[in-house]
Amino acid sequence: MIESQPDANAADTDERSTGLPLLRNWRAVYLFVVACFICWVVILAILPRVFA
Amino acid sequence: MNTLDYAVLLIAILSIPAYGIWKTRGKRNLDTFLKGSGNSSWLVIGLSVMATQASAITFLSVPGQGFESGLGFIQNYFGAPFALIIIAAVFLPLFRKLNVYTAYEFLGKRFDSKTRLLGAGLFLLQRGLGAGITIYAPAIVLSTVFGWSLDGTIIASGIVVIIYTVAGGSDAVSLTQKYQMAVIFVGMIAAFAVLIWKLPPGFGFSSAMTIAGSMNKLDAVDFSPNMQSRYTFWSGTIGGLFLALSYFGTDQSQVQRYLSSGSLRESRLGLMFNGIFKIPMQFGILLLGAMMFVFYQFEQPPVYFNQAAWTERAAQGERDQFRTIESQFADVHARKRIALENWITAAHQGRAADASQAESSVRTLQKQSDELRQQAKLMVGGGIKGNKPASDADYVFISFILNYLPHGLIGLLVAAFFAATLSSKAAELNALASTTTIDLYRHLLSRDATDAHYVSASRWFTVLWGAIAIGFALFARLAENLIQALNIIGSIFYGPVLALFLVAFFLKWIRGTAIFWAAIAAQLLVIALYFSIDISYLWYNFIGPGACILFAIAIQASLPRGKEPPAPADA
């Protein structure tokens, strides 16, 4: 039990921390990915109008 | 291809696999051979996941799609970011917690042996079929470049991939994929730069985009709710979400890639890397195709890009008819080029009325040009597929490479196709062999053998699946368009497999017998629908799991309680 404690903590930290400077938790990372997707859809939707 | 091209090609395609095999020499227990060494960083995992999906077909066929139909195909990938988030948040922690070699082992732990075998069997069936198509694509390149027979090229390139995969295993596959992606990116960016550079003087990227836009080649997003339209925002986001969930979450060729890290964080970041960069990468490749379309407004293209097939059909008779259509096409192209130059000049000089009139002429002539190309496709297709038009979309990019790129760069691009084949094909064979070894051979036939025995068995299964893939590749020429054929096969078989995992994760009261029969019923339903109704294939990724989950709920509700053991607590 004593030996397994550090491993459990390490796994827990691994699960919670992203190791990224600005996006510190996973929810922020997922929201960032969704925001990138929305940006791309907007760019793709207006592209034909810009170059019509 | 000259000596410089051959030198670039040989150095690129031999050095990377050789490095992978040398770097991983001596690491040959079951863990490293099937899962890798466990110390891959998020970038290696991200590139490995990307390289596994981006086969030579992506780089050969997608520019052809962009040339023919514009950017609309990108909607196919709209569901991918959401799917990758779900996999990172839900699937990945459970796979890692149970420390499985294959995704289907998880099904055995959650449900029962027969459900595990069903999941593994459906994967082997659809991936085995798909593997044939991924080996066919580079064979087109090689047979065109070297003038070899297509069948001989399929067999030779298949054997190269088998040797590499048997020698290297999962570790070598992951390790070398980042270098292979580097070769691919450099090659594609160089092709793009040369394409823009070869446009007429004073005619830059912005003008090229204007022409592409006015010819509807930049129409990327279609919000119409039409179910029959192959690519719309809705089919791409909803159907694409389920397709990507199935592919990234349940296909062993992908699961094996992100389980190769020792850390949950690195695996998650690798998946998020793909969530961010998948759409821009596909956009770049499709845009290359749209720019090729603009390029061929100024350069005379062939009326049919697969010139070998065109010449062969012409030689079989009706030679005059083939010559007539070629000359009509050349005439329309010459008139279109003049109209195009008039349009651009008038637009630059601010003569709006003249510009509008010239633009209208260009559109009319483009329509005539498209009709002549369609006629040419029918003439070629009439000989091999009844009255269906043949497709030359897969030959558009390779035709441009061979005719317009400088030497050295031709070798690099051919090497890029090879690199893409090696990286995706090796991952596929590795996954097929892993699943056969772990889910069939070890599970059913030989439970207590040594690691060395399973590594050896896995190598033999790699050879077997390579041979099957070669066999399918020999028939792949019947496919309308390679990338679509691959996605259609995936869409038919992935749905029920995805449902097995969704039920495993979210409906814990459903047991093995109910989901097993529900998956079989759903699979039969999807196959029956595919052959009987006309809707975009992407919707089958939604219909398959939806039907399977409903069937499972109904079957479980009708079964007497208490006959099956409850699901394990950790599943």
Coordinates of C-alpha atoms in Angstrom, one line a residue:
Chain A
M1 CA 0.0 0.0 0.0
I2 CA 2.8 2.4 0.9
E3 CA 4.7 1.6 -2.3
S4 CA 1.6 2.0 -4.5
Q5 CA 0.7 5.5 -3.2
P6 CA 3.3 7.5 -5.3
D7 CA 2.2 5.6 -8.4
A8 CA -1.5 6.4 -7.8
N9 CA -0.6 10.1 -7.2
A10 CA 1.5 10.2 -10.4
A11 CA -1.4 8.7 -12.4
D12 CA -3.8 11.2 -10.9
T13 CA -1.5 14.1 -11.7
D14 CA -1.0 12.7 -15.2
E15 CA -4.8 12.6 -15.6
R16 CA -5.5 16.2 -14.3
S17 CA -2.5 18.2 -15.6
T18 CA -2.0 19.0 -19.3
G19 CA 1.6 20.3 -18.8
L20 CA 0.7 23.2 -21.1
P21 CA 1.5 26.8 -20.1
L22 CA -1.9 28.4 -20.8
L23 CA -4.4 25.5 -21.1
R24 CA -3.8 24.0 -17.6
N25 CA -6.8 21.6 -17.5
W26 CA -8.3 19.2 -20.0
R27 CA -11.6 21.1 -20.2
A28 CA -9.6 24.2 -21.5
V29 CA -7.8 22.0 -24.0
Y30 CA -11.1 20.6 -25.3
L31 CA -12.6 24.0 -25.6
F32 CA -9.6 25.3 -27.5
V33 CA -10.0 22.4 -30.0
V34 CA -13.7 23.3 -30.5
A35 CA -12.8 27.0 -30.9
C36 CA -10.3 26.1 -33.6
F37 CA -12.9 24.0 -35.4
I38 CA -15.4 26.9 -35.3
C39 CA -12.8 29.3 -36.6
W40 CA -12.1 26.9 -39.5
V41 CA -15.8 26.5 -40.4
V42 CA -16.2 30.3 -40.4
I43 CA -13.1 30.8 -42.6
L44 CA -14.2 28.1 -45.0
A45 CA -17.8 29.5 -45.2
I46 CA -16.6 33.0 -46.1
L47 CA -13.8 32.0 -48.4
P48 CA -16.0 31.8 -51.6
R49 CA -17.5 35.2 -50.8
V50 CA -14.1 36.8 -50.3
F51 CA -12.8 35.5 -53.7
A52 CA -16.1 35.6 -55.6
Chain B
M1 CA 12.3 10.4 -63.8
N2 CA 16.1 10.9 -64.2
T3 CA 19.1 9.9 -62.1
L4 CA 18.6 12.7 -59.6
D5 CA 14.9 11.6 -59.0
Y6 CA 15.9 8.0 -58.5
A7 CA 18.6 9.0 -56.0
V8 CA 16.2 11.2 -54.0
L9 CA 13.6 8.4 -54.1
L10 CA 15.9 5.6 -53.0
I11 CA 17.5 7.7 -50.2
A12 CA 14.2 8.8 -48.8
I13 CA 12.4 5.4 -49.0
L14 CA 15.2 3.2 -47.9
S15 CA 16.9 5.3 -45.2
I16 CA 13.8 5.9 -43.0
P17 CA 12.6 2.3 -42.6
A18 CA 16.3 1.1 -42.3
Y19 CA 16.7 3.7 -39.4
G20 CA 13.5 2.4 -37.7
I21 CA 14.6 -1.2 -37.9
W22 CA 18.1 -0.4 -36.7
K23 CA 16.9 1.8 -33.9
T24 CA 14.5 -0.8 -32.5
R25 CA 16.8 -3.8 -33.0
G26 CA 16.9 -6.3 -30.1
K27 CA 13.7 -5.0 -28.6
R28 CA 11.5 -8.0 -29.3
N29 CA 9.2 -9.0 -26.5
L30 CA 5.4 -9.0 -27.1
D31 CA 4.9 -5.6 -25.4
T32 CA 7.4 -3.7 -27.6
F33 CA 6.5 -5.6 -30.8
L34 CA 2.7 -4.9 -30.5
K35 CA 2.5 -1.8 -28.4
G36 CA 5.9 -0.1 -28.7
S37 CA 8.4 0.9 -26.0
G38 CA 6.0 3.2 -24.1
N39 CA 8.1 6.3 -24.1
S40 CA 6.6 8.1 -27.2
S41 CA 6.0 11.9 -26.8
W42 CA 2.7 13.6 -27.7
L43 CA 4.2 14.9 -30.9
V44 CA 5.3 11.4 -32.0
I45 CA 1.9 10.0 -31.1
G46 CA 0.1 12.9 -32.9
L47 CA 2.2 12.5 -36.1
S48 CA 1.8 8.7 -35.9
V49 CA -2.0 9.0 -35.6
M50 CA -2.0 11.5 -38.5
A51 CA 0.4 9.4 -40.6
T52 CA -1.6 6.2 -40.1
Q53 CA -4.7 7.9 -41.5
A54 CA -3.0 9.9 -44.2
S55 CA -2.1 7.1 -46.6
A56 CA -0.8 7.6 -50.1
I57 CA -4.5 7.8 -51.2
T58 CA -4.8 11.1 -49.2
F59 CA -2.0 12.7 -51.1
L60 CA -2.8 11.1 -54.5
S61 CA -6.6 11.1 -54.6
V62 CA -7.6 14.2 -52.5
P63 CA -5.9 16.7 -54.8
G64 CA -7.9 15.1 -57.6
Q65 CA -11.1 15.6 -55.6
G66 CA -10.2 19.3 -55.2
F67 CA -9.6 19.5 -58.9
E68 CA -12.9 18.0 -59.8
S69 CA -15.3 19.1 -57.1
G70 CA -13.5 21.8 -55.1
L71 CA -13.2 22.0 -51.3
G72 CA -16.5 20.4 -50.4
F73 CA -14.9 17.1 -49.4
I74 CA -13.3 18.8 -46.4
Q75 CA -16.8 18.5 -44.6
N76 CA -16.0 14.8 -44.3
Y77 CA -13.6 15.7 -41.5
F78 CA -15.9 18.1 -39.6
G79 CA -16.8 15.5 -37.0
A80 CA -13.2 14.5 -36.3
P81 CA -12.3 17.2 -33.6
F82 CA -15.4 16.3 -31.5
A83 CA -14.7 12.6 -31.9
L84 CA -11.1 13.0 -30.8
I85 CA -12.3 14.9 -27.7
I86 CA -14.7 12.1 -26.8
I87 CA -12.0 9.5 -27.3
A88 CA -9.5 11.4 -25.2
A89 CA -11.9 12.0 -22.4
V90 CA -13.8 8.7 -22.3
F91 CA -12.2 5.9 -24.4
L92 CA -8.6 6.5 -23.6
P93 CA -8.6 6.3 -19.8
L94 CA -10.5 3.0 -19.9
F95 CA -8.2 1.4 -22.5
R96 CA -5.2 2.4 -20.4
K97 CA -6.7 1.4 -17.1
L98 CA -7.3 -2.2 -18.4
N99 CA -3.9 -2.3 -20.0
V100 CA -5.1 -4.0 -23.2
Y101 CA -3.1 -4.8 -26.3
T102 CA -6.2 -4.4 -28.6
A103 CA -9.4 -2.5 -28.3
Y104 CA -11.4 -5.8 -28.7
E105 CA -9.8 -7.2 -25.5
F106 CA -11.7 -4.5 -23.7
L107 CA -14.9 -5.8 -25.2
G108 CA -14.1 -9.3 -23.8
K109 CA -13.5 -7.8 -20.4
R110 CA -16.7 -5.8 -20.5
F111 CA -19.0 -8.2 -22.2
D112 CA -18.0 -11.8 -23.2
S113 CA -15.8 -13.8 -25.5
K114 CA -18.3 -13.9 -28.4
T115 CA -18.7 -10.0 -28.5
R116 CA -14.9 -9.6 -28.4
L117 CA -14.6 -12.0 -31.4
L118 CA -17.4 -10.1 -33.2
G119 CA -15.6 -6.8 -32.7
A120 CA -12.3 -8.2 -33.8
G121 CA -13.9 -10.0 -36.8
L122 CA -15.7 -6.9 -38.1
F123 CA -12.4 -4.9 -37.7
L124 CA -10.4 -7.6 -39.6
L125 CA -13.0 -7.8 -42.4
Q126 CA -13.3 -4.0 -43.1
R127 CA -9.6 -3.2 -42.4
G128 CA -8.5 -6.2 -44.5
L129 CA -10.7 -4.8 -47.4
G130 CA -9.4 -1.3 -46.8
A131 CA -5.8 -2.4 -46.7
G132 CA -6.1 -3.6 -50.3
I133 CA -7.1 -0.1 -51.4
T134 CA -4.3 1.6 -49.6
I135 CA -1.8 -0.6 -51.3
Y136 CA -3.3 0.1 -54.7
A137 CA -2.8 3.9 -54.6
P138 CA 1.0 4.0 -54.7
A139 CA 1.0 1.2 -57.3
I140 CA -0.8 3.7 -59.7
V141 CA 2.1 6.1 -59.1
L142 CA 4.8 3.6 -59.7
S143 CA 3.1 1.9 -62.7
T144 CA 2.7 5.3 -64.3
V145 CA 6.2 6.5 -63.5
F146 CA 8.1 3.4 -64.5
G147 CA 5.7 2.0 -67.1
W148 CA 5.4 -1.3 -65.2
S149 CA 2.3 -3.4 -65.1
L150 CA -0.1 -2.4 -62.4
D151 CA -0.5 -5.9 -61.0
G152 CA 3.3 -6.4 -60.8
T153 CA 3.7 -3.1 -59.0
I154 CA 1.0 -3.9 -56.5
I155 CA 2.7 -7.2 -55.7
A156 CA 6.2 -5.7 -55.5
S157 CA 5.2 -2.7 -53.3
G158 CA 3.1 -5.0 -51.1
I159 CA 6.1 -7.2 -50.4
V160 CA 8.3 -4.2 -49.5
V161 CA 5.7 -3.1 -46.9
I162 CA 5.4 -6.6 -45.5
I163 CA 9.2 -7.0 -45.0
Y164 CA 9.4 -3.6 -43.2
T165 CA 6.5 -4.4 -40.9
V166 CA 7.7 -7.9 -40.1
A167 CA 11.1 -6.6 -39.3
G168 CA 10.2 -3.5 -37.3
G169 CA 7.0 -4.1 -35.4
S170 CA 4.9 -1.3 -33.7
D171 CA 7.9 0.5 -32.3
A172 CA 9.6 1.0 -35.7
V173 CA 6.3 2.0 -37.2
S174 CA 5.8 4.8 -34.6
L175 CA 9.4 5.9 -34.6
T176 CA 9.7 6.3 -38.4
Q177 CA 6.3 7.9 -39.0
K178 CA 7.5 11.4 -38.0
Y179 CA 10.2 11.3 -40.6
Q180 CA 7.8 10.0 -43.2
M181 CA 5.4 12.8 -42.4
A182 CA 8.3 15.3 -42.8
V183 CA 9.1 14.0 -46.3
I184 CA 5.3 14.1 -47.1
F185 CA 4.9 17.7 -45.9
V186 CA 8.1 19.0 -47.6
G187 CA 7.0 17.3 -50.9
M188 CA 3.4 18.7 -50.8
I189 CA 4.5 22.2 -49.8
A190 CA 7.1 22.2 -52.6
A191 CA 4.5 21.0 -55.1
F192 CA 2.2 23.9 -54.0
A193 CA 5.0 26.5 -54.3
V194 CA 5.9 25.3 -57.8
L195 CA 2.3 25.3 -58.9
I196 CA 1.8 29.0 -57.9
W197 CA 5.2 29.9 -59.4
K198 CA 4.2 28.3 -62.8
L199 CA 1.1 30.5 -63.2
P200 CA 1.4 33.1 -65.9
P201 CA 3.6 36.2 -65.1
G202 CA 1.8 38.8 -63.0
F203 CA -0.8 36.3 -62.0
G204 CA -0.4 35.5 -58.3
F205 CA -2.1 33.4 -55.6
S206 CA -4.8 36.0 -55.1
S207 CA -5.8 36.0 -58.7
A208 CA -5.8 32.2 -58.7
M209 CA -8.1 32.2 -55.7
T210 CA -10.4 34.6 -57.5
I211 CA -10.7 32.3 -60.5
A212 CA -11.1 29.2 -58.3
G213 CA -13.9 31.1 -56.4
S214 CA -15.8 32.2 -59.5
M215 CA -15.7 28.5 -60.8
N216 CA -17.2 27.3 -57.4
K217 CA -14.0 25.4 -56.5
L218 CA -13.8 27.2 -53.1
D219 CA -17.4 26.2 -52.0
A220 CA -16.4 24.3 -48.9
V221 CA -19.4 24.4 -46.6
D222 CA -22.9 23.4 -47.7
F223 CA -25.5 23.9 -45.0
S224 CA -28.4 22.4 -47.0
P225 CA -30.2 19.6 -45.2
N226 CA -30.3 17.4 -48.4
M227 CA -29.6 13.8 -47.3
Q228 CA -28.7 12.7 -50.8
S229 CA -25.9 15.3 -51.2
R230 CA -22.7 13.4 -50.4
Y231 CA -20.9 16.1 -48.4
T232 CA -22.8 18.7 -46.4
F233 CA -22.1 20.4 -43.1
W234 CA -24.6 18.1 -41.4
S235 CA -23.6 14.8 -42.9
G236 CA -19.9 15.8 -42.3
T237 CA -20.4 16.8 -38.7
I238 CA -22.9 14.2 -37.5
G239 CA -22.0 11.3 -39.8
G240 CA -18.3 12.4 -39.7
L241 CA -18.4 12.4 -35.9
F242 CA -19.5 8.8 -35.8
L243 CA -17.1 7.8 -38.6
A244 CA -14.2 9.4 -36.8
L245 CA -15.3 8.0 -33.4
S246 CA -15.3 4.5 -35.0
Y247 CA -12.0 5.0 -36.8
F248 CA -10.0 6.7 -34.1
G249 CA -11.7 5.0 -31.1
T250 CA -12.3 1.4 -32.2
D251 CA -10.0 0.7 -35.2
Q252 CA -6.9 -1.1 -33.8
S253 CA -4.6 0.6 -36.3
Q254 CA -5.3 3.9 -34.5
V255 CA -5.8 2.5 -30.9
Q256 CA -2.4 0.8 -31.2
R257 CA -0.8 4.2 -32.1
Y258 CA -2.0 6.1 -29.0
L259 CA -1.6 3.3 -26.6
S260 CA 2.1 3.3 -27.5
S261 CA 2.7 6.1 -24.9
G262 CA 3.5 5.3 -21.3
S263 CA 1.4 8.4 -20.2
L264 CA -2.2 9.3 -20.5
R265 CA -1.2 13.0 -20.9
E266 CA 1.0 12.3 -24.0
S267 CA -1.7 10.2 -25.6
R268 CA -4.4 12.8 -25.0
L269 CA -2.2 15.6 -26.3
G270 CA -1.3 13.5 -29.4
L271 CA -5.1 13.1 -30.1
M272 CA -5.7 16.9 -29.6
F273 CA -2.9 17.7 -32.0
N274 CA -5.0 15.8 -34.6
G275 CA -8.1 17.6 -33.5
I276 CA -6.5 20.9 -34.3
F277 CA -4.5 20.1 -37.4
K278 CA -6.6 17.5 -39.3
I279 CA -8.9 20.0 -41.0
P280 CA -6.1 22.5 -42.0
M281 CA -4.1 19.6 -43.4
Q282 CA -7.0 18.4 -45.5
F283 CA -7.7 22.0 -46.5
G284 CA -4.2 22.4 -47.8
I285 CA -4.3 19.2 -49.9
L286 CA -7.8 20.1 -51.4
L287 CA -6.6 23.6 -52.1
L288 CA -3.7 22.2 -54.0
G289 CA -6.3 20.4 -56.2
A290 CA -8.2 23.7 -56.7
M291 CA -5.0 25.5 -57.6
M292 CA -4.3 22.7 -60.1
F293 CA -7.7 23.5 -61.7
V294 CA -6.6 27.1 -62.1
F295 CA -3.2 26.1 -63.4
Y296 CA -4.9 24.0 -66.1
Q297 CA -6.9 27.0 -67.2
F298 CA -3.7 28.3 -68.7
E299 CA -1.9 25.0 -69.6
Q300 CA -3.6 22.5 -71.9
P301 CA -4.6 19.5 -69.9
P302 CA -5.3 16.1 -71.4
V303 CA -9.0 15.4 -72.0
Y304 CA -8.6 12.3 -69.8
F305 CA -5.8 12.3 -67.2
N306 CA -5.1 8.5 -67.3
Q307 CA -3.4 8.7 -70.6
A308 CA -2.5 5.0 -70.6
A309 CA -6.2 4.0 -70.4
W310 CA -7.1 6.6 -73.0
T311 CA -4.6 5.4 -75.5
E312 CA -5.5 1.8 -74.9
R313 CA -9.2 2.4 -75.5
A314 CA -8.5 4.5 -78.5
A315 CA -6.4 1.6 -80.0
Q316 CA -9.3 -0.8 -79.5
G317 CA -11.3 1.0 -82.3
E318 CA -13.2 4.3 -82.8
R319 CA -9.9 6.0 -83.0
D320 CA -11.4 8.9 -85.0
Q321 CA -14.0 9.5 -82.3
F322 CA -11.2 9.8 -79.7
R323 CA -9.2 12.2 -81.9
T324 CA -12.3 14.3 -82.5
I325 CA -13.0 14.8 -78.9
E326 CA -9.4 15.7 -78.2
S327 CA -9.4 18.4 -80.8
Q328 CA -12.8 19.8 -79.6
F329 CA -11.4 19.9 -76.1
A330 CA -8.2 21.7 -77.2
D331 CA -10.3 24.2 -79.2
V332 CA -12.6 25.0 -76.2
H333 CA -9.5 25.3 -73.9
A334 CA -7.8 27.8 -76.3
R335 CA -11.0 29.9 -76.4
K336 CA -11.4 29.7 -72.7
R337 CA -7.8 30.9 -72.1
I338 CA -8.4 34.0 -74.2
A339 CA -11.6 34.7 -72.4
L340 CA -9.9 34.3 -69.1
E341 CA -7.1 36.7 -70.0
N342 CA -9.7 39.2 -71.1
W343 CA -11.5 38.9 -67.9
I344 CA -8.4 39.3 -65.7
T345 CA -7.2 42.3 -67.8
A346 CA -10.6 44.0 -67.7
A347 CA -10.9 43.4 -63.9
H348 CA -7.4 44.9 -63.3
Q349 CA -8.3 47.9 -65.5
G350 CA -11.6 48.4 -63.6
R351 CA -13.8 47.8 -66.7
A352 CA -16.6 46.1 -64.7
A353 CA -18.9 45.4 -67.6
D354 CA -16.2 43.9 -69.8
A355 CA -15.0 41.8 -66.9
S356 CA -18.5 40.5 -66.2
Q357 CA -19.0 39.6 -69.9
A358 CA -15.7 37.8 -70.1
E359 CA -16.4 35.9 -66.8
S360 CA -19.7 34.8 -68.2
S361 CA -17.9 33.5 -71.4
V362 CA -15.4 31.6 -69.2
R363 CA -18.2 29.9 -67.3
T364 CA -19.9 28.9 -70.5
L365 CA -16.7 27.5 -72.0
Q366 CA -15.9 25.7 -68.7
K367 CA -19.3 24.0 -68.9
Q368 CA -18.5 22.9 -72.5
S369 CA -15.1 21.7 -71.3
D370 CA -16.7 19.7 -68.4
E371 CA -19.2 18.1 -70.9
L372 CA -16.4 17.0 -73.2
R373 CA -14.5 15.5 -70.2
Q374 CA -17.6 13.7 -69.2
Q375 CA -18.0 12.3 -72.7
A376 CA -14.3 11.2 -72.6
K377 CA -14.9 9.4 -69.3
L378 CA -17.9 7.6 -70.7
M379 CA -15.9 6.6 -73.8
V380 CA -13.2 5.1 -71.5
G381 CA -15.6 3.7 -69.0
G382 CA -17.9 2.1 -71.7
G383 CA -15.3 -0.5 -72.3
I384 CA -14.8 -1.7 -68.8
K385 CA -17.9 -0.8 -66.8
G386 CA -20.9 -0.9 -69.0
N387 CA -22.2 2.6 -69.4
K388 CA -20.7 4.1 -66.3
P389 CA -18.1 6.9 -66.8
A390 CA -14.6 6.1 -65.8
S391 CA -12.8 8.3 -63.2
D392 CA -9.4 9.9 -63.7
A393 CA -9.4 12.0 -60.5
D394 CA -6.6 9.8 -59.0
Y395 CA -4.4 10.6 -62.0
V396 CA -4.7 14.4 -61.9
F397 CA -1.9 15.1 -59.4
I398 CA 0.5 12.5 -60.6
S399 CA 0.1 13.7 -64.1
F400 CA 0.9 17.3 -62.9
I401 CA 4.0 16.0 -61.0
L402 CA 5.5 14.2 -63.9
N403 CA 4.8 16.9 -66.5
Y404 CA 5.5 20.1 -64.6
L405 CA 7.8 19.6 -61.6
P406 CA 11.6 19.9 -61.8
H407 CA 13.8 16.8 -61.5
G408 CA 14.7 16.0 -57.9
L409 CA 11.3 17.3 -56.8
I410 CA 9.6 14.5 -58.8
G411 CA 11.7 12.0 -56.9
L412 CA 10.8 13.7 -53.6
L413 CA 7.0 13.6 -54.4
V414 CA 7.2 9.9 -55.4
A415 CA 9.1 9.3 -52.2
A416 CA 6.4 11.1 -50.3
F417 CA 3.8 8.7 -51.7
F418 CA 6.0 5.8 -50.7
A419 CA 6.5 7.2 -47.3
A420 CA 2.7 7.6 -46.9
T421 CA 2.2 4.0 -48.0
L422 CA 4.8 2.7 -45.7
S423 CA 3.5 4.6 -42.7
S424 CA -0.2 3.8 -43.1
K425 CA 0.2 0.3 -44.5
A426 CA 2.7 -0.8 -41.9
A427 CA 0.4 0.5 -39.1
E428 CA -2.6 -1.4 -40.7
L429 CA -0.7 -4.6 -41.1
N430 CA 0.7 -4.3 -37.6
A431 CA -2.9 -3.8 -36.2
L432 CA -4.3 -6.7 -38.3
A433 CA -1.6 -9.0 -37.0
S434 CA -2.0 -7.8 -33.4
T435 CA -5.7 -8.4 -33.5
T436 CA -5.3 -11.8 -35.1
T437 CA -2.6 -12.8 -32.6
I438 CA -4.2 -11.5 -29.4
D439 CA -8.0 -11.8 -30.1
L440 CA -8.0 -15.0 -32.2
Y441 CA -4.8 -17.0 -31.9
R442 CA -3.9 -16.4 -28.2
H443 CA -7.5 -16.2 -27.1
L444 CA -8.8 -19.3 -28.9
L445 CA -5.9 -21.6 -29.8
S446 CA -2.7 -21.0 -27.8
R447 CA -3.2 -19.4 -24.4
D448 CA 0.0 -20.2 -22.5
A449 CA 2.8 -19.9 -25.0
T450 CA 5.9 -17.7 -24.6
D451 CA 6.3 -14.1 -25.7
A452 CA 8.8 -15.2 -28.4
H453 CA 6.1 -17.6 -29.8
Y454 CA 3.5 -14.8 -30.0
V455 CA 6.0 -12.4 -31.6
S456 CA 6.7 -15.1 -34.2
A457 CA 3.0 -15.7 -34.7
S458 CA 2.4 -12.0 -35.1
R459 CA 5.1 -11.8 -37.8
W460 CA 3.5 -14.7 -39.7
F461 CA 0.0 -13.0 -39.4
T462 CA 1.6 -9.8 -40.8
V463 CA 2.7 -11.8 -43.9
L464 CA -0.7 -13.4 -44.2
W465 CA -2.6 -10.1 -44.0
G466 CA -0.1 -8.5 -46.4
A467 CA -0.8 -11.3 -48.9
I468 CA -4.6 -10.8 -48.5
A469 CA -4.2 -7.0 -48.9
I470 CA -2.3 -7.6 -52.2
G471 CA -5.1 -9.9 -53.4
F472 CA -7.7 -7.2 -52.7
A473 CA -5.5 -4.5 -54.3
L474 CA -5.5 -6.4 -57.5
F475 CA -9.3 -5.8 -57.7
A476 CA -9.3 -2.2 -56.4
R477 CA -9.2 -0.7 -59.9
L478 CA -13.0 -1.3 -60.0
A479 CA -13.4 1.4 -57.3
E480 CA -14.8 4.8 -58.5
N481 CA -12.5 6.9 -56.5
L482 CA -10.0 5.5 -54.0
I483 CA -10.6 7.7 -51.1
Q484 CA -14.3 7.5 -51.4
A485 CA -14.2 3.7 -51.7
L486 CA -12.1 3.5 -48.5
N487 CA -14.6 5.7 -46.6
I488 CA -17.6 3.8 -48.0
I489 CA -16.2 0.5 -46.7
G490 CA -15.5 2.0 -43.4
S491 CA -19.0 3.6 -43.1
I492 CA -20.7 0.2 -43.8
F493 CA -18.7 -1.8 -41.2
Y494 CA -17.7 0.8 -38.5
G495 CA -21.2 1.6 -37.1
P496 CA -22.0 -1.6 -35.2
V497 CA -18.3 -1.8 -34.0
L498 CA -18.7 1.7 -32.6
A499 CA -22.0 0.7 -30.9
L500 CA -20.2 -2.1 -29.1
F501 CA -17.9 0.4 -27.5
L502 CA -20.6 3.1 -26.8
V503 CA -22.8 0.5 -25.1
A504 CA -19.8 -0.8 -23.2
F505 CA -19.0 2.8 -21.9
F506 CA -22.4 4.3 -21.4
L507 CA -25.1 1.6 -21.0
K508 CA -23.6 -0.7 -18.3
W509 CA -26.9 -2.6 -17.8
I510 CA -26.7 -4.1 -21.3
R511 CA -24.9 -7.5 -21.4
G512 CA -23.0 -9.5 -24.0
T513 CA -25.8 -11.6 -25.5
A514 CA -28.0 -8.5 -26.2
I515 CA -25.3 -6.4 -27.8
F516 CA -23.9 -9.4 -29.8
W517 CA -27.2 -10.1 -31.6
A518 CA -28.0 -6.3 -31.8
A519 CA -24.6 -5.7 -33.6
I520 CA -25.3 -8.6 -36.1
A521 CA -28.8 -7.3 -36.8
A522 CA -27.5 -3.7 -37.2
Q523 CA -24.8 -4.8 -39.6
L524 CA -27.2 -6.7 -41.8
L525 CA -29.6 -3.6 -41.7
V526 CA -26.8 -1.3 -42.8
I527 CA -25.7 -3.6 -45.7
A528 CA -29.4 -3.9 -46.8
L529 CA -29.9 -0.1 -46.7
Y530 CA -26.7 0.5 -48.6
F531 CA -27.9 -1.6 -51.5
S532 CA -31.5 -0.4 -51.4
I533 CA -31.6 3.4 -50.7
D534 CA -29.7 6.4 -52.0
I535 CA -28.3 8.5 -49.2
S536 CA -24.8 9.9 -48.5
Y537 CA -22.7 7.0 -47.1
L538 CA -21.7 9.2 -44.2
W539 CA -25.2 8.7 -42.7
Y540 CA -24.5 5.0 -42.2
N541 CA -22.0 6.0 -39.5
F542 CA -25.0 7.4 -37.6
I543 CA -27.6 4.8 -38.6
G544 CA -25.4 1.8 -37.8
P545 CA -24.7 2.6 -34.1
G546 CA -28.2 4.1 -33.6
A547 CA -29.9 0.9 -34.8
C548 CA -27.5 -1.3 -32.8
I549 CA -28.1 0.6 -29.6
L550 CA -31.9 0.5 -30.0
F551 CA -31.8 -3.2 -30.9
A552 CA -29.5 -3.9 -27.8
I553 CA -31.9 -2.1 -25.5
A554 CA -34.9 -4.0 -26.9
I555 CA -33.2 -7.4 -26.7
Q556 CA -31.8 -6.8 -23.2
A557 CA -35.3 -5.7 -22.0
S558 CA -36.8 -8.9 -23.5
L559 CA -34.2 -11.3 -22.0
P560 CA -34.9 -12.9 -18.6
R561 CA -32.8 -11.3 -15.8
G562 CA -30.0 -12.9 -14.0
K563 CA -28.7 -15.3 -16.6
E564 CA -25.5 -13.4 -17.4
P565 CA -22.9 -12.2 -14.9
P566 CA -22.8 -8.5 -14.3
A567 CA -20.2 -6.4 -16.1
P568 CA -16.8 -6.1 -14.3
A569 CA -16.7 -3.0 -12.1
D570 CA -13.6 -1.5 -13.8
A571 CA -15.1 -1.7 -17.3

